[in-house]
mmCIF file with all atom_site columns, C-alpha atoms in Angstrom:
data_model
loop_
_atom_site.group_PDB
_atom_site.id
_atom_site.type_symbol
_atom_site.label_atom_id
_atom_site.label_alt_id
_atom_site.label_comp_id
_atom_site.label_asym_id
_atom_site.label_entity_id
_atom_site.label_seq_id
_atom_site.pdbx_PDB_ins_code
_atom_site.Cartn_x
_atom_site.Cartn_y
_atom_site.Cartn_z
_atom_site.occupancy
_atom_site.B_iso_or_equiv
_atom_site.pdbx_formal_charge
_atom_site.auth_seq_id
_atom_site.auth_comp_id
_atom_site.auth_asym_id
_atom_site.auth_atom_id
_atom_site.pdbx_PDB_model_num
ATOM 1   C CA . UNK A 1 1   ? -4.830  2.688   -18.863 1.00 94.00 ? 940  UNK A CA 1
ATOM 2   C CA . UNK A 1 2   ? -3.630  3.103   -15.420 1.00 97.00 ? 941  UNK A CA 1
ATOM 3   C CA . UNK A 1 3   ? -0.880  6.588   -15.595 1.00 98.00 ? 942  UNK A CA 1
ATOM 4   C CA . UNK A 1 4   ? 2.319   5.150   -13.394 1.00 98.00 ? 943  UNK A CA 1
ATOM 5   C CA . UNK A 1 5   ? 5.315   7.201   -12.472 1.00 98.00 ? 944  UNK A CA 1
ATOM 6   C CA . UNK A 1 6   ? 8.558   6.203   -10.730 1.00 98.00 ? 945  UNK A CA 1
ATOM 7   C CA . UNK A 1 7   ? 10.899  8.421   -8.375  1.00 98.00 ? 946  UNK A CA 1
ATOM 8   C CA . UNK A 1 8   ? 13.731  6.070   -7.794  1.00 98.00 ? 947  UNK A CA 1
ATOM 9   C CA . UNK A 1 9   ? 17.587  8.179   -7.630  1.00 96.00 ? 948  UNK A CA 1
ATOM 10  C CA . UNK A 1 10  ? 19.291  5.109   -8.224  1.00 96.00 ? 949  UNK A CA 1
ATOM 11  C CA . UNK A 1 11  ? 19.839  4.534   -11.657 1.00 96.00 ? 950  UNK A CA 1
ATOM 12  C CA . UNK A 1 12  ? 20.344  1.075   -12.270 1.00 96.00 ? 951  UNK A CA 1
ATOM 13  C CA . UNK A 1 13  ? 16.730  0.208   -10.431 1.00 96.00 ? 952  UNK A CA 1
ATOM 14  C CA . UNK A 1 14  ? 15.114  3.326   -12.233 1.00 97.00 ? 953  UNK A CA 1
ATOM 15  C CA . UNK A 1 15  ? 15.441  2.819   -15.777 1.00 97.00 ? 954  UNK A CA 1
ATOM 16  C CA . UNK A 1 16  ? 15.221  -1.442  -15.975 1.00 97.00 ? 955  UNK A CA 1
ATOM 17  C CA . UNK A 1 17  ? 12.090  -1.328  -13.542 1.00 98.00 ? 956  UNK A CA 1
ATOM 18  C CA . UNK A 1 18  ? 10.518  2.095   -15.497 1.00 98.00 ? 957  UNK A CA 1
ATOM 19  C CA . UNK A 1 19  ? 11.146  0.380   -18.651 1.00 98.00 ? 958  UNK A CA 1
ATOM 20  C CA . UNK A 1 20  ? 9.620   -2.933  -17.134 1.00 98.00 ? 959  UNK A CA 1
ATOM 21  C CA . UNK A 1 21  ? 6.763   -0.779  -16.685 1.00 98.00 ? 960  UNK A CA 1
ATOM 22  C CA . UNK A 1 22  ? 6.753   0.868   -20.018 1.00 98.00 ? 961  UNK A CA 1
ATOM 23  C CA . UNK A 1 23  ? 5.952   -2.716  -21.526 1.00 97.00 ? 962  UNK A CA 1
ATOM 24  C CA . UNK A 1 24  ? 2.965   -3.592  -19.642 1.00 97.00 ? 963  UNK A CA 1
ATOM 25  C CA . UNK A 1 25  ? 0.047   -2.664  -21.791 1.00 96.00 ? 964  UNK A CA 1
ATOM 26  C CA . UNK A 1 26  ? -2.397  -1.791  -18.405 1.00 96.00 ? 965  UNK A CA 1
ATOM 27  C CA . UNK A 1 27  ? 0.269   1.085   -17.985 1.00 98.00 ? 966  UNK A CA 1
ATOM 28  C CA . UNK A 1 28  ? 0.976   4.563   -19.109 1.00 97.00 ? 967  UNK A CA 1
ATOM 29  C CA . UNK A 1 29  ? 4.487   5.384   -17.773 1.00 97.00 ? 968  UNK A CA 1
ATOM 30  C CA . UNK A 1 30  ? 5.033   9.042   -18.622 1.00 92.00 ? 969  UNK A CA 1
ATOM 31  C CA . UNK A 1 31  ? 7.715   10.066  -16.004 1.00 97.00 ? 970  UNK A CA 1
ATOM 32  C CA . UNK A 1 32  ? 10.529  9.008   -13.930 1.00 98.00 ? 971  UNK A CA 1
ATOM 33  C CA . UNK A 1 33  ? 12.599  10.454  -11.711 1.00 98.00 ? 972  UNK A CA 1
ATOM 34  C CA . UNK A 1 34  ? 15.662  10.276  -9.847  1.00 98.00 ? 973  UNK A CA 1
ATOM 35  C CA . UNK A 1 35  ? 14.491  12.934  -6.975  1.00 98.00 ? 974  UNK A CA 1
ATOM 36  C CA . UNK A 1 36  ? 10.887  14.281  -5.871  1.00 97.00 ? 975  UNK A CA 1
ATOM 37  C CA . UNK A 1 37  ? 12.109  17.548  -6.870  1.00 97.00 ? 976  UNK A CA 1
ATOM 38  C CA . UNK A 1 38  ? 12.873  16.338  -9.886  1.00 97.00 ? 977  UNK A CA 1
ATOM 39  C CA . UNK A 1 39  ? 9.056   14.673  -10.342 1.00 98.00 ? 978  UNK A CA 1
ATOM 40  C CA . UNK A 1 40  ? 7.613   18.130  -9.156  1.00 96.00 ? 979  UNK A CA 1
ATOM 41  C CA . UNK A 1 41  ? 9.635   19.896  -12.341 1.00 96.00 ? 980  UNK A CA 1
ATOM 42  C CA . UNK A 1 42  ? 8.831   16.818  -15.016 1.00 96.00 ? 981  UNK A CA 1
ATOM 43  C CA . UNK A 1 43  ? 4.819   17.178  -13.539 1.00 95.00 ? 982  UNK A CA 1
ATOM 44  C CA . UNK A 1 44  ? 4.290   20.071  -15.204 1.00 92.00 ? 983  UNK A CA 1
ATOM 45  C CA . UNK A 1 45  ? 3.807   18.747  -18.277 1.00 83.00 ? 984  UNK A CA 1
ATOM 46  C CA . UNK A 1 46  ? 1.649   15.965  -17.731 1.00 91.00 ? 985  UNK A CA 1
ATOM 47  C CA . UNK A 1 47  ? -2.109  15.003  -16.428 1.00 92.00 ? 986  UNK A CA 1
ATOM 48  C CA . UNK A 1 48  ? -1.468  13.536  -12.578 1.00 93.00 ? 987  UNK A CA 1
ATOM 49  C CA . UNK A 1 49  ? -1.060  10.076  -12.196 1.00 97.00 ? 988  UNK A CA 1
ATOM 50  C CA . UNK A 1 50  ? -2.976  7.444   -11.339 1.00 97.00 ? 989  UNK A CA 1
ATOM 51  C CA . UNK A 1 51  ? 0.286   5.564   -9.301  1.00 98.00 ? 990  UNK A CA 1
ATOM 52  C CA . UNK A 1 52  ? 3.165   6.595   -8.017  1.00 98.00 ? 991  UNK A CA 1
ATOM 53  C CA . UNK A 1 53  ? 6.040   4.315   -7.107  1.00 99.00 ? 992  UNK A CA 1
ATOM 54  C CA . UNK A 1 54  ? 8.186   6.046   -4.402  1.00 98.00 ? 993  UNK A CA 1
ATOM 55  C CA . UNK A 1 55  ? 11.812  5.312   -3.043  1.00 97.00 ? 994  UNK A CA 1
ATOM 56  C CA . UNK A 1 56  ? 12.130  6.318   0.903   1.00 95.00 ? 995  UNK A CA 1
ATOM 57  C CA . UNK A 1 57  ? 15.926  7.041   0.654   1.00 93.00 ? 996  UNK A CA 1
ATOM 58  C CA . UNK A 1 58  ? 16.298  10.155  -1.689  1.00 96.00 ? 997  UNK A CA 1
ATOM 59  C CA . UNK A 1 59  ? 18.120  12.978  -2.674  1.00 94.00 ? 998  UNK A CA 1
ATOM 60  C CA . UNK A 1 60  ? 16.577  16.610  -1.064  1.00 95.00 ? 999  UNK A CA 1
ATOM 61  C CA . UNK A 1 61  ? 13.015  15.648  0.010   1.00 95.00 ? 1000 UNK A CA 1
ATOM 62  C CA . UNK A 1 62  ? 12.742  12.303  1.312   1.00 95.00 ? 1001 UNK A CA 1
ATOM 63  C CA . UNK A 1 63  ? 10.079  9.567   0.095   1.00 96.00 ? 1002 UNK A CA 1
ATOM 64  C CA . UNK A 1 64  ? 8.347   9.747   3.641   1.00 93.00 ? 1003 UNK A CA 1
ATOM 65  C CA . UNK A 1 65  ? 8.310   13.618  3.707   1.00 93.00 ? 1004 UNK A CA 1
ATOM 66  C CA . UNK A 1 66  ? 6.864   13.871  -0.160  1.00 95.00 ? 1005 UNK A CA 1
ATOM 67  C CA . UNK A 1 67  ? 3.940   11.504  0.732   1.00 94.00 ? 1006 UNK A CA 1
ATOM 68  C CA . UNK A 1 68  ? 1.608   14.629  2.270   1.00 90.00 ? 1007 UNK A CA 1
ATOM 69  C CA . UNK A 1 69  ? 3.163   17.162  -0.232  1.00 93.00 ? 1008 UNK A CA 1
ATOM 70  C CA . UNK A 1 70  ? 2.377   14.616  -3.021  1.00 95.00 ? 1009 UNK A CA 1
ATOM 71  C CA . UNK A 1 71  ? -1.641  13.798  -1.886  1.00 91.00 ? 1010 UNK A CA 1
ATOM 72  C CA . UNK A 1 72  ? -1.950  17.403  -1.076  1.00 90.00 ? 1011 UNK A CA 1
ATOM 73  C CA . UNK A 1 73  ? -1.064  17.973  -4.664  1.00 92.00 ? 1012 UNK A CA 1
ATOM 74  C CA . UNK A 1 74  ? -3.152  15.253  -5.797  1.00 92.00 ? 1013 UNK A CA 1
ATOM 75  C CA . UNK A 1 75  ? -5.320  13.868  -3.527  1.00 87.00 ? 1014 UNK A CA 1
ATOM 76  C CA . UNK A 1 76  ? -6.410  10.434  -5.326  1.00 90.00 ? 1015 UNK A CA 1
ATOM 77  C CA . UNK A 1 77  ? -3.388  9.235   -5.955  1.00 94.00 ? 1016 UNK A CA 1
ATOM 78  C CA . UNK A 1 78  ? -1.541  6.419   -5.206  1.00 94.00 ? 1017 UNK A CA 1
ATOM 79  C CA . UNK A 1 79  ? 1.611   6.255   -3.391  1.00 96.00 ? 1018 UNK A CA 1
ATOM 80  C CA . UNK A 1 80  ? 3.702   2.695   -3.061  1.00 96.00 ? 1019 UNK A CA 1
ATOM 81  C CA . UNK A 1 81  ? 6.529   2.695   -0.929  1.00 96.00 ? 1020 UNK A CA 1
ATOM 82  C CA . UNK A 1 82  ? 9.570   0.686   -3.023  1.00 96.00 ? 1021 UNK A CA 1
ATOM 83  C CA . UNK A 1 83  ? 12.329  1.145   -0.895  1.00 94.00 ? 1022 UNK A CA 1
ATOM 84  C CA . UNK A 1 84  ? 15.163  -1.275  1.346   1.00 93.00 ? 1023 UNK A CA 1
ATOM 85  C CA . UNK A 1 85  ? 13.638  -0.079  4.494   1.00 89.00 ? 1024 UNK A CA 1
ATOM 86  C CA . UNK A 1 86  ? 11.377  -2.721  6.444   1.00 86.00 ? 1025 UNK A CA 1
ATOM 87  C CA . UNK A 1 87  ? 11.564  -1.410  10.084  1.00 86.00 ? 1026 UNK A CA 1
ATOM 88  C CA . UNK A 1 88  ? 8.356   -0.871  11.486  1.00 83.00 ? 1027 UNK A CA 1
ATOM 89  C CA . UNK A 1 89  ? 8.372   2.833   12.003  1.00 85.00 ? 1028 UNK A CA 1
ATOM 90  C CA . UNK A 1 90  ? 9.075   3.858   8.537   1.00 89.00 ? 1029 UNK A CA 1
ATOM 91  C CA . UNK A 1 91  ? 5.993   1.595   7.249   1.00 89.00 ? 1030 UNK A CA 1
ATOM 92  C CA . UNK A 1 92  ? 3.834   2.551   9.475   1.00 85.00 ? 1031 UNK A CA 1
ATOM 93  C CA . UNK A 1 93  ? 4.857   6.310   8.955   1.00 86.00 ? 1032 UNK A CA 1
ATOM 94  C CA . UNK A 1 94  ? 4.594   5.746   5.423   1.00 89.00 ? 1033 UNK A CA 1
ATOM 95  C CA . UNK A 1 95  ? 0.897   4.083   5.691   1.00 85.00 ? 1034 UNK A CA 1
ATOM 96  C CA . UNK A 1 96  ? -0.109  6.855   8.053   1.00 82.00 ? 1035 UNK A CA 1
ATOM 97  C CA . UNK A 1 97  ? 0.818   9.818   5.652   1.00 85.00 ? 1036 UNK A CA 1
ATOM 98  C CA . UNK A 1 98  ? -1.187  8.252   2.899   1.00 86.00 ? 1037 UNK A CA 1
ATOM 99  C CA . UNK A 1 99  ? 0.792   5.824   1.190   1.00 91.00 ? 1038 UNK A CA 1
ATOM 100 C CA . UNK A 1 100 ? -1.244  2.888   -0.277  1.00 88.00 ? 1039 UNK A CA 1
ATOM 101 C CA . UNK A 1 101 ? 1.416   0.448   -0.609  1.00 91.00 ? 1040 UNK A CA 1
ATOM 102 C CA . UNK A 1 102 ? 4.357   -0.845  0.928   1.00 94.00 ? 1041 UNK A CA 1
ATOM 103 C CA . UNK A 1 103 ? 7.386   -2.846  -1.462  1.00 95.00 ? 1042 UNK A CA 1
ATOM 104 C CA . UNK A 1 104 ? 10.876  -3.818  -0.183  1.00 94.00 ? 1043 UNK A CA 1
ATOM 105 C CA . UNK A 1 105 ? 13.218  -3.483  -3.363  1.00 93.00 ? 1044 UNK A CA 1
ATOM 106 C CA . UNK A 1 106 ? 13.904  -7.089  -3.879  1.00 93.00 ? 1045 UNK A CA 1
ATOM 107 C CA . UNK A 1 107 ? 9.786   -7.852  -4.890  1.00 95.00 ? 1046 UNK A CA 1
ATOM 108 C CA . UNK A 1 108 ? 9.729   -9.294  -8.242  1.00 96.00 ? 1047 UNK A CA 1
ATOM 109 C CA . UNK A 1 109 ? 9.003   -7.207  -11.085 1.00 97.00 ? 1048 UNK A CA 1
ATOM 110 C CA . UNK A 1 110 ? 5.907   -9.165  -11.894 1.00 96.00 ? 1049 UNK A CA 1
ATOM 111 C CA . UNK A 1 111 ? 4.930   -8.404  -8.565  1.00 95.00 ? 1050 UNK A CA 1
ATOM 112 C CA . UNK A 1 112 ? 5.164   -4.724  -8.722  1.00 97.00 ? 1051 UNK A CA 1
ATOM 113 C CA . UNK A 1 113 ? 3.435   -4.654  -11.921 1.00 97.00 ? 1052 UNK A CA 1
ATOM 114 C CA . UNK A 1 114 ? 0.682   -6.138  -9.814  1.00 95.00 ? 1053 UNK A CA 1
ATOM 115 C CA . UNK A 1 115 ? 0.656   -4.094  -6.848  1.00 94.00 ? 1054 UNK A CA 1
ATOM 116 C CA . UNK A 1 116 ? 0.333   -1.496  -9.156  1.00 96.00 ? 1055 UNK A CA 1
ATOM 117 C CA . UNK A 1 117 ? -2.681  -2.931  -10.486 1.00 95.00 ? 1056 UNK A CA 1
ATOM 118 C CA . UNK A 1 118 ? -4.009  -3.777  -6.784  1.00 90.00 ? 1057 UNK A CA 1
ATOM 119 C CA . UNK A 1 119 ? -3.717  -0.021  -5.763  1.00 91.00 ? 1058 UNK A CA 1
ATOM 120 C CA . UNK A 1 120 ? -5.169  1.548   -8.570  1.00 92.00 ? 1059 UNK A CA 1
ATOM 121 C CA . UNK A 1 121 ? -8.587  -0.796  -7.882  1.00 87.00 ? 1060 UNK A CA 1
ATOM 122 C CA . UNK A 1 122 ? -8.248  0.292   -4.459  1.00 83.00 ? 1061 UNK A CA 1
ATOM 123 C CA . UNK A 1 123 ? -6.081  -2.815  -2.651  1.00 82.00 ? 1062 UNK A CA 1
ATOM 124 C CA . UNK A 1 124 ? -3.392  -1.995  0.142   1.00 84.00 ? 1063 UNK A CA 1
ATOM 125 C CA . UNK A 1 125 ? -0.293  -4.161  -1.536  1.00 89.00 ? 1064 UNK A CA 1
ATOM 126 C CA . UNK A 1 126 ? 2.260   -4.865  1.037   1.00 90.00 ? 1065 UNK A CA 1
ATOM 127 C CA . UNK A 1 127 ? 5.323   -7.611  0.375   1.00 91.00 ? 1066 UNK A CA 1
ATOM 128 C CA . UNK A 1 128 ? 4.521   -10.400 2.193   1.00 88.00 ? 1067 UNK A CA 1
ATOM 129 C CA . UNK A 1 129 ? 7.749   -9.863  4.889   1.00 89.00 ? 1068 UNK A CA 1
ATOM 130 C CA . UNK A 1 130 ? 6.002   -6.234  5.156   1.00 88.00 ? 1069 UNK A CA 1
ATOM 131 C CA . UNK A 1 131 ? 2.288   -7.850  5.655   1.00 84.00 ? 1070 UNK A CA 1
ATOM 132 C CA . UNK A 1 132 ? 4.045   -10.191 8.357   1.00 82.00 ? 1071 UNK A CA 1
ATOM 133 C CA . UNK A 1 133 ? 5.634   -7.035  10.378  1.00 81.00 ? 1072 UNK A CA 1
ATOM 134 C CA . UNK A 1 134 ? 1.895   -4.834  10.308  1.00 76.00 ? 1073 UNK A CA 1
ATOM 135 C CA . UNK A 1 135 ? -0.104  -8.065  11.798  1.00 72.00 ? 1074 UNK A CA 1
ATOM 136 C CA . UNK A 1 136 ? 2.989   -9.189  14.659  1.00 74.00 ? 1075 UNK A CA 1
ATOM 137 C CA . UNK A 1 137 ? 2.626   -5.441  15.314  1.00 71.00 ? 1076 UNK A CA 1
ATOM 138 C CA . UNK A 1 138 ? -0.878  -5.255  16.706  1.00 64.00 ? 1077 UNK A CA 1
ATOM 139 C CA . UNK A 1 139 ? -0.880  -8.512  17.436  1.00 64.00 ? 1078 UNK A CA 1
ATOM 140 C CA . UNK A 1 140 ? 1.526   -7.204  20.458  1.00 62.00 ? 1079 UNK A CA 1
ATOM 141 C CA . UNK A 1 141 ? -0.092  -5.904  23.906  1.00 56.00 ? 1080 UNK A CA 1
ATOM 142 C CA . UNK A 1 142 ? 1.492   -3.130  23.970  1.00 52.00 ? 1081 UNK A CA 1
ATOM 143 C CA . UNK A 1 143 ? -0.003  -2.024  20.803  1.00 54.00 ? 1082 UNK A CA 1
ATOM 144 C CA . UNK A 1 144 ? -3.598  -2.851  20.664  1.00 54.00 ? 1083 UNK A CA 1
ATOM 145 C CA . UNK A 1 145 ? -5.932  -0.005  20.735  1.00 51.00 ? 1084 UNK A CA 1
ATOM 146 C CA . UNK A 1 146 ? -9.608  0.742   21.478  1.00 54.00 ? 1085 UNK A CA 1
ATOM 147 C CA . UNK A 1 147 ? -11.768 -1.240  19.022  1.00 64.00 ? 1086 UNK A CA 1
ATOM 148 C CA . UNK A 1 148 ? -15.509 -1.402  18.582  1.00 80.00 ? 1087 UNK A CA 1
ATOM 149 C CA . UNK A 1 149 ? -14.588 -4.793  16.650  1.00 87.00 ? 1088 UNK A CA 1
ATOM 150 C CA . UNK A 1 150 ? -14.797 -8.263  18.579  1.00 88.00 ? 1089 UNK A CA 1
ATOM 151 C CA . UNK A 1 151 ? -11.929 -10.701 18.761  1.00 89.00 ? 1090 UNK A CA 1
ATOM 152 C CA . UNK A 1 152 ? -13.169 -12.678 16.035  1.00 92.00 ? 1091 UNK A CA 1
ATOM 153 C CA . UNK A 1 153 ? -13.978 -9.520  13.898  1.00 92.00 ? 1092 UNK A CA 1
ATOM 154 C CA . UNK A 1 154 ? -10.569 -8.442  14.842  1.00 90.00 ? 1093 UNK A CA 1
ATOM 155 C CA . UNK A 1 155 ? -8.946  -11.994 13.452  1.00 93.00 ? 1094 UNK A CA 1
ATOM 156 C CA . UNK A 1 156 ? -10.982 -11.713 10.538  1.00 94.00 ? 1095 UNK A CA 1
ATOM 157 C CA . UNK A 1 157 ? -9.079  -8.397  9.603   1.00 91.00 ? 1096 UNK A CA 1
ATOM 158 C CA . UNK A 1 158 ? -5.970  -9.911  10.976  1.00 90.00 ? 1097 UNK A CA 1
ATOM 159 C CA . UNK A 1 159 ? -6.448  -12.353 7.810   1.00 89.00 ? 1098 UNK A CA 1
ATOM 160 C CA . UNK A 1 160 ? -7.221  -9.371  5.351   1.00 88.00 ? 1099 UNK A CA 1
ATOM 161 C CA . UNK A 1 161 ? -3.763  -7.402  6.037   1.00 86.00 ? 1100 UNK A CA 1
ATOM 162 C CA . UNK A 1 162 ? -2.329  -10.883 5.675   1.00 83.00 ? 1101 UNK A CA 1
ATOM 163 C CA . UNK A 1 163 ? -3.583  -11.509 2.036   1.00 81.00 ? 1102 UNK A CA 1
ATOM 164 C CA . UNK A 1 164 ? -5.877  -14.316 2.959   1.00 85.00 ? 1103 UNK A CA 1
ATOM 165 C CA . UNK A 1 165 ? -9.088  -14.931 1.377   1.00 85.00 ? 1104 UNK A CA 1
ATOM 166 C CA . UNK A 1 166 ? -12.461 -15.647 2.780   1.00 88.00 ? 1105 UNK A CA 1
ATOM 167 C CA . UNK A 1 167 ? -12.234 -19.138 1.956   1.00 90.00 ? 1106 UNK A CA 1
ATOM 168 C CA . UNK A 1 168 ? -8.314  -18.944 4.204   1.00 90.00 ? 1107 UNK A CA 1
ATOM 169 C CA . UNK A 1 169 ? -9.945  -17.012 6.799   1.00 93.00 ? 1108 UNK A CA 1
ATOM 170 C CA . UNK A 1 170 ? -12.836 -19.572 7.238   1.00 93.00 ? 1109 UNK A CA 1
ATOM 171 C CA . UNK A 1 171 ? -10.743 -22.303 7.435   1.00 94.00 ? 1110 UNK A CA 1
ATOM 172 C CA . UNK A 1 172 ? -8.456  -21.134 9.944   1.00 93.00 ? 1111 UNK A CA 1
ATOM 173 C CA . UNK A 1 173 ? -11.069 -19.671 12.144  1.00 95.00 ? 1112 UNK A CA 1
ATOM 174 C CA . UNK A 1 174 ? -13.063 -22.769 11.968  1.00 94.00 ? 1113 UNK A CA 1
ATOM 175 C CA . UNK A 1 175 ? -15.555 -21.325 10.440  1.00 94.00 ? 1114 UNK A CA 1
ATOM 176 C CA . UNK A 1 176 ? -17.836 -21.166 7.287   1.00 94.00 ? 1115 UNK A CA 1
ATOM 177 C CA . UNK A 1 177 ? -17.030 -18.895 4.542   1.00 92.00 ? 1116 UNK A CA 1
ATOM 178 C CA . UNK A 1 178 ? -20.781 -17.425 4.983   1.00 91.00 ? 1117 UNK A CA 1
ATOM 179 C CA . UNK A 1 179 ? -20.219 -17.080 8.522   1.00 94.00 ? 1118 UNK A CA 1
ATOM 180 C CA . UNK A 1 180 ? -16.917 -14.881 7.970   1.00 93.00 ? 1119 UNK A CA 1
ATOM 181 C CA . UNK A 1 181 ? -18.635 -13.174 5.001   1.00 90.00 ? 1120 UNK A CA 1
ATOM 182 C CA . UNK A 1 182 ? -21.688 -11.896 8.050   1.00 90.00 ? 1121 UNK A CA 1
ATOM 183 C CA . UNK A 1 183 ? -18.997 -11.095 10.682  1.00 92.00 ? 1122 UNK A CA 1
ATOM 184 C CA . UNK A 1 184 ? -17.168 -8.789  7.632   1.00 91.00 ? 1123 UNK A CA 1
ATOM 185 C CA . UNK A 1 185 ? -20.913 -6.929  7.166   1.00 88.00 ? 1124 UNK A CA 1
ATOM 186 C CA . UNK A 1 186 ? -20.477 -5.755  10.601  1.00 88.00 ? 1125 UNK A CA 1
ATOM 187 C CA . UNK A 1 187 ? -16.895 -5.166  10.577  1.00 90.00 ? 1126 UNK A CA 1
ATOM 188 C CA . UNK A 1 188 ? -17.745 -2.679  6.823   1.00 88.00 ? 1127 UNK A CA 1
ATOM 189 C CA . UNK A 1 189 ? -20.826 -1.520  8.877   1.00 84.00 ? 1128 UNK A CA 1
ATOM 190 C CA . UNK A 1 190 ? -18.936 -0.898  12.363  1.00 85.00 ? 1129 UNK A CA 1
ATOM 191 C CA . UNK A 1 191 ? -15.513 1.190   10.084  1.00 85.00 ? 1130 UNK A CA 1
ATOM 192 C CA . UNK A 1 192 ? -18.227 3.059   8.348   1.00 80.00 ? 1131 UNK A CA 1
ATOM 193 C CA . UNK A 1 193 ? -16.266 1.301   4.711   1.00 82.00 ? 1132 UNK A CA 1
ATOM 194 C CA . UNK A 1 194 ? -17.442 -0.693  2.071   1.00 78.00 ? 1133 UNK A CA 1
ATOM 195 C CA . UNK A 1 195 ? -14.966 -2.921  0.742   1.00 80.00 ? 1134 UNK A CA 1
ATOM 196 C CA . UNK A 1 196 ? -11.747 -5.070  2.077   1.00 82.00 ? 1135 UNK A CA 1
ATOM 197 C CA . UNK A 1 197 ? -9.223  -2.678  0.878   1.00 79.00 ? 1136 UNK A CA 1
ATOM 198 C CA . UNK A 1 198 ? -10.838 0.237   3.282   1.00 81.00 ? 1137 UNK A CA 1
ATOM 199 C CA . UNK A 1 199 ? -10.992 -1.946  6.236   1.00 86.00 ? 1138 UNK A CA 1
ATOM 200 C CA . UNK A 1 200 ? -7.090  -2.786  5.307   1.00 85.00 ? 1139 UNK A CA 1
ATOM 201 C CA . UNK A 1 201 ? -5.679  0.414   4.604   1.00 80.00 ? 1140 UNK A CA 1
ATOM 202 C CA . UNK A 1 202 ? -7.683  1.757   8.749   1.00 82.00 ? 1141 UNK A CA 1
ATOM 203 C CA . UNK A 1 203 ? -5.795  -1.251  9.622   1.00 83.00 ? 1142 UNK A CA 1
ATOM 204 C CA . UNK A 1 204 ? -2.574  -0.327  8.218   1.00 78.00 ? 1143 UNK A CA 1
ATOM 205 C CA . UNK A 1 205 ? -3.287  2.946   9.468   1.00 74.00 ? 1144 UNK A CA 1
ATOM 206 C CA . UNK A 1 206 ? -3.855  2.324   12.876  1.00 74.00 ? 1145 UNK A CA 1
ATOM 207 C CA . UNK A 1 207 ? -7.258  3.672   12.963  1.00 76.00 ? 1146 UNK A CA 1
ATOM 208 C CA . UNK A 1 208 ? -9.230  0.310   13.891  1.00 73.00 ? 1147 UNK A CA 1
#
């Protein structure tokens, strides 16, 4: 089972979505909380776990400012961002510090149940409005960086953040699905990574 906690201070989100979560029989939900603070003290008792679903806007220590005190804590955790907040600096501040994930507060529940599941087998979940904002973002001049990837290996990982799948990517490339699965090899080859969600979260992290 996959060990979920919830530090949300607004009560009438916390206890409907924690006891969403409570029903799901991949999950373990063992604590929730309406402050990090309040997490920290509630830890004690309990094995870490596996996700964490974070609010930005809290009481004491923010979301964004518990994400490196959190991973330092625990370092293979899972931190989703489930907050109103969709402006680009606080995602990519959020991705940067080691968050996973990226929710606005209005993603169905059935959706969150699944981005829990994505994270924990090592996806980079992002609501789609959030996906959109990461790939205009480098896709502006201002904001490319050094790459050793090629243009095409660059819109192939364009299509990844997205949420597209090989078969998406090939079509709108114009290309073959085995052609984009050989241009991926040297993309997981050139990151030094072995899977999509790797070559997503560098992305989301501005390290490509």
């Amino acid at each position: 089972m996959i060990s979920v906690a919830l530090i949300e201070d607004l009560k009438d989100i916390r206890d409907p979505l924690f006891e969403f979560l409570s029903f799901q029989p991949e999950f373990l939900c063992e604590i929730k909380a309406e402050s990090v603070e309040d997490f920290l003290e509630k830890a004690k008792g309990f094995l870490p776990p596996d996700v964490i679903l974070l609010d930005i806007g809290l009481p004491g220590i923010s979301g964004l400012g518990a994400i490196q005190l959190l991973k330092d804590r625990w370092a293979e955790v899972n931190i989703i961002m489930l907050t109103v907040f969709d402006d680009t600096e606080k995602i990519f501040q959020a991705l940067r510090s080691g968050a996973v994930g990226y929710l606005v507060k209005n993603t169905p529940l059935i959706k969150i149940r699944d981005a829990v599941i994505d994270s924990y087998g090592g996806g980079a979940p992002l609501s789609p409005e959030i996906a959109r904002k990461v790939v205009r973002f480098f896709e502006s001049p201002q904001n490319k960086i050094d790459s050793p990837l090629t243009e095409k290996e660059k819109q192939i990982v364009a299509g990844m953040v997205d949420g597209q799948s090989f078969k998406m990517i090939a079509a709108n490339l114009g290309n073959t699905i085995e052609t984009i699965k050989s241009h991926t090899k040297n993309i997981y080859r050139k990151l030094y990574v072995n899977s999509k969600a790797e070559v997503i979260t560098k992305s989301l992290r501005g390290e490509i």
